[in-house]
Amino acid sequence: MTADPGERDWYTKAGVRKDPRRLLRDELRTGQLYFPPSLVPYTRHLRVTELPDEAREALLARHLFQYLHFTTQFETRVVNRATDLIASGRSGLHTPPETRLNAYRIYCDEGYHALYSYDVVRQVSDASGIAPLPYDFTPFLTRLDAVGTEVLPGEPVLAQLLQVVVFETLVTAILNDVPKDQRVLTVVRDIVRDHARDEGWHHAFFARFFRDLWTRLTPALRVRVARCLPGLIRSSLLPDLRPVHAALLLAGLSPARAEEVVRDCYPRDRVEADMRSAARHALRLFEETGVLDVDGGRDAFHAEGLLPGRHTT
């Protein structure tokens, strides 16, 4: 892997090196939003629009908290778990010193993303008086790890490397849309913008890393990897609806009505369309490298609903 010119500027351009601590301004009383309602499907449901203003405001705050808690956990428990394998030379691949150095830089970036995500949860919660709901990342991680255990048995390190390749090449609406919404709290827009800037070169690093990784795999292992990747994409992108349901209950909805809202706002067709949109850059990478062309590769992506035509049953 050759170094990207932008990586050589990490010491002056990375957020952890140059950005100030992002602080909550005196914006809560002026009506600034915690999160863009357009990115929270259930805010438009009739059952939710009938709730008191303060209950709907708390829902947006808790959606922000859920997103930031997920970010904190994912960066440290998934991304940095794999990045450490590359940086420390334990990936099973020959990695040049510059590649390992860049992996250490990314490790620092991701730890900083986790830090300021949790920092903003505390700032906003303390100022608003809205308590975050307990967040349990373990079910998500268990589901993600199970994909590798099932499809790549005996290859735990490779499975973890593929997890980070997948996630770092996905594109979500949050990183693109939140910084542009002037109605949202400045501190939220700032940290999402900071995160998106760092993720730009992380995407480039892991795309190159995968291209190099793919060329080193045996034909038999390429088949197994091609059948593993779509499951990793799907597991990474399926919405975690447990915190949504819990927040709706706390907002005052009955269990039956909370379930109705979740069912109506996250229909399968919409969820799969959103997944295909978020995965479009990852899919392009796998198409260009020939992943979809190996035996059973394209069928595996179809089976997970990631390509038009066939969907999961």
Tab-separated table of C-alpha atoms in Angstrom:
chain	number	residue	atom	x	y	z
A	1	MET	CA	0.000	0.000	0.000
A	2	THR	CA	1.288	3.446	-0.870
A	3	ALA	CA	0.560	6.392	1.371
A	4	ASP	CA	-2.049	8.924	0.407
A	5	PRO	CA	-0.594	12.464	0.347
A	6	GLY	CA	-3.286	13.571	2.769
A	7	GLU	CA	-2.091	11.065	5.362
A	8	ARG	CA	1.276	12.784	5.545
A	9	ASP	CA	-0.554	15.918	6.726
A	10	TRP	CA	-2.233	14.106	9.636
A	11	TYR	CA	-0.294	16.035	12.273
A	12	THR	CA	-1.768	19.331	11.062
A	13	LYS	CA	-5.135	18.249	9.647
A	14	ALA	CA	-6.540	15.462	11.829
A	15	GLY	CA	-9.276	16.560	14.216
A	16	VAL	CA	-7.491	15.158	17.244
A	17	ARG	CA	-4.488	17.344	16.368
A	18	LYS	CA	-6.126	20.664	15.495
A	19	ASP	CA	-9.780	20.944	16.546
A	20	PRO	CA	-10.812	22.638	19.797
A	21	ARG	CA	-13.122	20.936	22.257
A	22	ARG	CA	-16.639	21.457	20.900
A	23	LEU	CA	-18.868	23.058	23.525
A	24	LEU	CA	-22.626	23.452	23.782
A	25	ARG	CA	-23.661	27.052	23.207
A	26	ASP	CA	-26.625	28.755	24.834
A	27	GLU	CA	-28.961	27.432	22.128
A	28	LEU	CA	-31.409	25.145	23.943
A	29	ARG	CA	-33.718	27.983	24.898
A	30	THR	CA	-33.735	29.399	21.360
A	31	GLY	CA	-35.315	26.309	19.834
A	32	GLN	CA	-32.320	24.732	18.131
A	33	LEU	CA	-32.935	21.054	17.409
A	34	TYR	CA	-31.037	18.124	18.866
A	35	PHE	CA	-31.139	16.202	15.583
A	36	PRO	CA	-32.666	16.681	12.105
A	37	PRO	CA	-36.245	15.310	12.216
A	38	SER	CA	-35.840	14.201	8.581
A	39	LEU	CA	-33.335	11.583	9.806
A	40	VAL	CA	-35.664	10.279	12.533
A	41	PRO	CA	-38.520	8.506	10.704
A	42	TYR	CA	-40.832	8.070	13.686
A	43	THR	CA	-41.077	11.806	14.419
A	44	ARG	CA	-43.591	12.105	11.564
A	45	HIS	CA	-45.843	9.266	12.734
A	46	LEU	CA	-49.330	10.312	13.858
A	47	ARG	CA	-48.875	8.666	17.266
A	48	VAL	CA	-45.755	10.767	17.824
A	49	THR	CA	-47.072	14.064	16.451
A	50	GLU	CA	-49.920	13.789	18.977
A	51	LEU	CA	-47.470	13.770	21.889
A	52	PRO	CA	-46.772	16.948	23.916
A	53	ASP	CA	-43.992	19.183	22.619
A	54	GLU	CA	-41.647	18.291	25.471
A	55	ALA	CA	-42.078	14.570	24.818
A	56	ARG	CA	-41.252	14.987	21.116
A	57	GLU	CA	-38.252	17.150	22.009
A	58	ALA	CA	-36.990	14.440	24.351
A	59	LEU	CA	-37.355	11.865	21.570
A	60	LEU	CA	-35.023	13.877	19.327
A	61	ALA	CA	-32.537	14.280	22.178
A	62	ARG	CA	-32.547	10.564	22.910
A	63	HIS	CA	-32.112	9.781	19.204
A	64	LEU	CA	-28.998	11.972	19.294
A	65	PHE	CA	-27.800	10.170	22.407
A	66	GLN	CA	-28.382	6.782	20.754
A	67	TYR	CA	-26.374	7.807	17.689
A	68	LEU	CA	-23.502	9.145	19.783
A	69	HIS	CA	-23.460	6.138	22.118
A	70	PHE	CA	-23.348	3.830	19.088
A	71	THR	CA	-20.492	5.867	17.633
A	72	THR	CA	-18.546	5.683	20.889
A	73	GLN	CA	-18.946	1.927	21.139
A	74	PHE	CA	-18.401	1.111	17.473
A	75	GLU	CA	-15.238	3.170	17.146
A	76	THR	CA	-13.600	1.573	20.176
A	77	ARG	CA	-14.957	-1.982	20.114
A	78	VAL	CA	-15.069	-2.679	16.360
A	79	VAL	CA	-13.014	-0.197	14.334
A	80	ASN	CA	-10.098	0.080	16.743
A	81	ARG	CA	-10.154	-3.645	17.442
A	82	ALA	CA	-9.287	-4.244	13.785
A	83	THR	CA	-7.130	-1.149	13.347
A	84	ASP	CA	-4.941	-2.350	16.205
A	85	LEU	CA	-4.354	-5.617	14.329
A	86	ILE	CA	-3.020	-3.670	11.354
A	87	ALA	CA	-1.011	-1.170	13.385
A	88	SER	CA	0.635	-3.798	15.582
A	89	GLY	CA	1.471	-6.123	12.692
A	90	ARG	CA	-0.910	-8.872	13.883
A	91	SER	CA	-3.197	-8.827	10.834
A	92	GLY	CA	-1.567	-11.827	9.187
A	93	LEU	CA	-0.506	-9.630	6.270
A	94	HIS	CA	2.825	-8.049	5.527
A	95	THR	CA	2.157	-4.377	6.177
A	96	PRO	CA	4.814	-1.759	5.398
A	97	PRO	CA	5.852	0.587	8.214
A	98	GLU	CA	3.972	3.524	6.650
A	99	THR	CA	0.747	1.497	6.544
A	100	ARG	CA	1.148	0.564	10.192
A	101	LEU	CA	1.870	4.186	11.085
A	102	ASN	CA	-1.285	5.299	9.317
A	103	ALA	CA	-3.267	2.637	11.166
A	104	TYR	CA	-1.990	4.063	14.462
A	105	ARG	CA	-3.106	7.509	13.286
A	106	ILE	CA	-6.570	6.164	12.530
A	107	TYR	CA	-6.610	4.482	15.947
A	108	CYS	CA	-6.065	7.908	17.530
A	109	ASP	CA	-8.754	9.464	15.327
A	110	GLU	CA	-11.332	6.865	16.243
A	111	GLY	CA	-10.587	7.141	19.944
A	112	TYR	CA	-11.064	10.904	19.653
A	113	HIS	CA	-14.382	10.445	17.829
A	114	ALA	CA	-15.522	8.267	20.712
A	115	LEU	CA	-14.328	10.821	23.263
A	116	TYR	CA	-16.138	13.812	21.819
A	117	SER	CA	-19.281	11.808	21.103
A	118	TYR	CA	-19.536	10.865	24.762
A	119	ASP	CA	-18.535	14.391	25.794
A	120	VAL	CA	-21.453	15.874	23.846
A	121	VAL	CA	-23.889	13.346	25.320
A	122	ARG	CA	-22.884	14.561	28.774
A	123	GLN	CA	-23.001	18.249	27.847
A	124	VAL	CA	-26.424	18.086	26.220
A	125	SER	CA	-27.919	15.810	28.854
A	126	ASP	CA	-26.696	17.985	31.723
A	127	ALA	CA	-27.947	21.197	30.114
A	128	SER	CA	-31.320	19.854	28.975
A	129	GLY	CA	-32.132	17.636	31.934
A	130	ILE	CA	-32.967	14.815	29.490
A	131	ALA	CA	-31.310	11.613	30.654
A	132	PRO	CA	-29.912	9.202	28.059
A	133	LEU	CA	-31.413	5.750	28.077
A	134	PRO	CA	-29.037	2.904	28.969
A	135	TYR	CA	-27.342	1.686	25.799
A	136	ASP	CA	-26.208	-1.916	25.342
A	137	PHE	CA	-23.905	-2.414	22.354
A	138	THR	CA	-23.334	-6.114	23.014
A	139	PRO	CA	-26.298	-7.480	20.982
A	140	PHE	CA	-25.123	-5.528	17.926
A	141	LEU	CA	-21.538	-6.733	18.330
A	142	THR	CA	-22.675	-10.314	18.881
A	143	ARG	CA	-24.727	-10.209	15.670
A	144	LEU	CA	-21.840	-8.698	13.717
A	145	ASP	CA	-19.293	-11.211	14.995
A	146	ALA	CA	-21.696	-14.089	14.307
A	147	VAL	CA	-21.484	-13.383	10.562
A	148	GLY	CA	-17.758	-14.105	10.536
A	149	THR	CA	-18.116	-17.107	12.833
A	150	GLU	CA	-20.677	-18.649	10.486
A	151	VAL	CA	-19.205	-17.813	7.080
A	152	LEU	CA	-15.485	-17.596	7.931
A	153	PRO	CA	-14.981	-20.182	10.674
A	154	GLY	CA	-11.381	-20.364	11.772
A	155	GLU	CA	-10.590	-16.884	10.413
A	156	PRO	CA	-11.459	-14.491	13.278
A	157	VAL	CA	-8.752	-11.957	12.401
A	158	LEU	CA	-9.787	-11.817	8.757
A	159	ALA	CA	-13.437	-11.395	9.781
A	160	GLN	CA	-12.546	-8.445	12.012
A	161	LEU	CA	-10.525	-6.832	9.219
A	162	LEU	CA	-13.479	-7.202	6.866
A	163	GLN	CA	-15.786	-5.618	9.454
A	164	VAL	CA	-13.747	-2.437	9.494
A	165	VAL	CA	-13.337	-2.388	5.702
A	166	VAL	CA	-17.108	-2.598	5.332
A	167	PHE	CA	-17.986	0.028	7.885
A	168	GLU	CA	-15.316	2.508	6.825
A	169	THR	CA	-16.507	2.376	3.200
A	170	LEU	CA	-20.193	2.916	4.011
A	171	VAL	CA	-21.765	6.342	3.544
A	172	THR	CA	-24.605	7.377	5.848
A	173	ALA	CA	-26.908	10.358	5.501
A	174	ILE	CA	-25.966	11.505	9.007
A	175	LEU	CA	-22.405	12.521	8.137
A	176	ASN	CA	-23.609	14.303	5.006
A	177	ASP	CA	-26.818	15.946	6.218
A	178	VAL	CA	-26.408	16.911	9.880
A	179	PRO	CA	-23.707	19.580	9.345
A	180	LYS	CA	-25.867	21.305	6.713
A	181	ASP	CA	-28.972	21.670	8.904
A	182	GLN	CA	-28.724	25.106	10.505
A	183	ARG	CA	-31.626	24.270	12.840
A	184	VAL	CA	-29.499	21.716	14.707
A	185	LEU	CA	-27.373	22.558	17.753
A	186	THR	CA	-24.021	23.951	16.649
A	187	VAL	CA	-22.064	21.526	18.836
A	188	VAL	CA	-23.780	18.573	17.135
A	189	ARG	CA	-23.150	19.940	13.653
A	190	ASP	CA	-19.533	20.640	14.557
A	191	ILE	CA	-18.666	17.157	15.811
A	192	VAL	CA	-20.440	15.447	12.910
A	193	ARG	CA	-18.570	17.684	10.463
A	194	ASP	CA	-15.297	16.926	12.263
A	195	HIS	CA	-16.068	13.206	12.080
A	196	ALA	CA	-16.950	13.334	8.383
A	197	ARG	CA	-13.693	15.108	7.537
A	198	ASP	CA	-11.589	12.442	9.237
A	199	GLU	CA	-13.633	9.645	7.721
A	200	GLY	CA	-12.820	10.866	4.227
A	201	TRP	CA	-9.230	9.651	4.420
A	202	HIS	CA	-10.160	6.636	6.545
A	203	HIS	CA	-12.380	5.539	3.645
A	204	ALA	CA	-9.467	5.908	1.224
A	205	PHE	CA	-7.096	4.003	3.534
A	206	PHE	CA	-9.389	1.018	4.027
A	207	ALA	CA	-10.379	0.873	0.361
A	208	ARG	CA	-6.685	0.555	-0.524
A	209	PHE	CA	-6.163	-1.895	2.332
A	210	PHE	CA	-8.927	-4.127	0.977
A	211	ARG	CA	-7.545	-4.033	-2.564
A	212	ASP	CA	-4.211	-5.219	-1.197
A	213	LEU	CA	-5.855	-7.819	1.055
A	214	TRP	CA	-7.933	-9.229	-1.799
A	215	THR	CA	-4.888	-9.820	-4.003
A	216	ARG	CA	-3.279	-11.920	-1.234
A	217	LEU	CA	-6.221	-14.286	-0.685
A	218	THR	CA	-6.280	-17.782	-2.146
A	219	PRO	CA	-9.090	-18.509	-4.628
A	220	ALA	CA	-10.884	-20.644	-2.038
A	221	LEU	CA	-10.682	-17.932	0.616
A	222	ARG	CA	-11.895	-15.318	-1.882
A	223	VAL	CA	-15.100	-17.311	-2.278
A	224	ARG	CA	-15.647	-17.390	1.473
A	225	VAL	CA	-14.890	-13.662	1.821
A	226	ALA	CA	-17.288	-12.808	-1.013
A	227	ARG	CA	-20.029	-14.699	0.804
A	228	CYS	CA	-19.188	-13.032	4.123
A	229	LEU	CA	-19.115	-9.394	3.033
A	230	PRO	CA	-22.855	-8.936	2.282
A	231	GLY	CA	-23.795	-10.283	5.698
A	232	LEU	CA	-21.373	-7.852	7.325
A	233	ILE	CA	-22.888	-4.965	5.369
A	234	ARG	CA	-26.397	-5.949	6.361
A	235	SER	CA	-25.482	-6.449	10.010
A	236	SER	CA	-23.746	-3.058	10.089
A	237	LEU	CA	-26.685	-1.202	8.577
A	238	LEU	CA	-29.790	-2.823	10.042
A	239	PRO	CA	-31.336	-0.190	12.357
A	240	ASP	CA	-31.197	-0.991	16.055
A	241	LEU	CA	-34.836	-0.596	17.031
A	242	ARG	CA	-34.542	-1.528	20.698
A	243	PRO	CA	-33.555	2.010	21.805
A	244	VAL	CA	-36.263	3.468	19.550
A	245	HIS	CA	-38.926	1.314	21.191
A	246	ALA	CA	-37.637	2.189	24.672
A	247	ALA	CA	-37.642	5.925	23.890
A	248	LEU	CA	-41.219	5.756	22.575
A	249	LEU	CA	-42.358	4.047	25.765
A	250	LEU	CA	-40.652	6.701	27.873
A	251	ALA	CA	-42.339	9.384	25.754
A	252	GLY	CA	-45.724	8.065	26.886
A	253	LEU	CA	-46.810	5.594	24.219
A	254	SER	CA	-48.271	2.249	25.232
A	255	PRO	CA	-46.310	-0.888	24.259
A	256	ALA	CA	-48.805	-1.634	21.484
A	257	ARG	CA	-48.608	1.879	20.043
A	258	ALA	CA	-44.834	1.972	20.315
A	259	GLU	CA	-44.682	-1.288	18.363
A	260	GLU	CA	-47.069	0.177	15.777
A	261	VAL	CA	-44.817	3.205	15.286
A	262	VAL	CA	-41.699	1.071	14.874
A	263	ARG	CA	-43.451	-1.272	12.437
A	264	ASP	CA	-44.861	1.583	10.343
A	265	CYS	CA	-41.679	3.663	10.241
A	266	TYR	CA	-39.181	0.917	9.451
A	267	PRO	CA	-40.810	-1.193	6.726
A	268	ARG	CA	-38.579	-3.759	5.102
A	269	ASP	CA	-38.547	-2.168	1.651
A	270	ARG	CA	-37.453	1.205	3.041
A	271	VAL	CA	-34.809	-0.338	5.285
A	272	GLU	CA	-33.320	-2.273	2.369
A	273	ALA	CA	-33.393	0.764	0.079
A	274	ASP	CA	-31.555	2.761	2.741
A	275	MET	CA	-29.011	-0.054	3.111
A	276	ARG	CA	-28.312	-0.134	-0.624
A	277	SER	CA	-27.834	3.640	-0.639
A	278	ALA	CA	-25.449	3.601	2.335
A	279	ALA	CA	-23.504	0.668	0.853
A	280	ARG	CA	-23.108	2.085	-2.641
A	281	HIS	CA	-19.406	2.971	-2.283
A	282	ALA	CA	-18.594	-0.340	-0.638
A	283	LEU	CA	-20.458	-2.153	-3.399
A	284	ARG	CA	-18.511	-0.227	-6.025
A	285	LEU	CA	-15.250	-1.227	-4.334
A	286	PHE	CA	-16.257	-4.895	-4.276
A	287	GLU	CA	-17.452	-4.748	-7.889
A	288	GLU	CA	-14.173	-3.186	-9.041
A	289	THR	CA	-12.023	-5.712	-7.196
A	290	GLY	CA	-13.941	-8.692	-8.575
A	291	VAL	CA	-15.614	-9.790	-5.343
A	292	LEU	CA	-18.997	-10.134	-7.006
A	293	ASP	CA	-17.517	-12.208	-9.828
A	294	VAL	CA	-16.283	-15.153	-7.754
A	295	ASP	CA	-18.404	-18.273	-7.470
A	296	GLY	CA	-21.566	-17.391	-5.532
A	297	GLY	CA	-20.459	-13.820	-4.865
A	298	ARG	CA	-23.168	-11.935	-6.706
A	299	ASP	CA	-25.814	-14.353	-5.448
A	300	ALA	CA	-24.723	-13.672	-1.847
A	301	PHE	CA	-25.156	-9.927	-2.319
A	302	HIS	CA	-28.556	-10.473	-3.940
A	303	ALA	CA	-29.628	-12.724	-1.079
A	304	GLU	CA	-28.945	-9.966	1.449
A	305	GLY	CA	-31.019	-7.451	-0.514
A	306	LEU	CA	-28.007	-5.358	-1.486
A	307	LEU	CA	-28.500	-5.605	-5.251
A	308	PRO	CA	-31.728	-4.980	-7.173
A	309	GLY	CA	-33.725	-8.059	-7.993
A	310	ARG	CA	-33.728	-10.624	-5.221
A	311	HIS	CA	-34.153	-10.046	-1.537
A	312	THR	CA	-33.816	-11.929	1.696
A	313	THR	CA	-36.679	-14.132	2.767
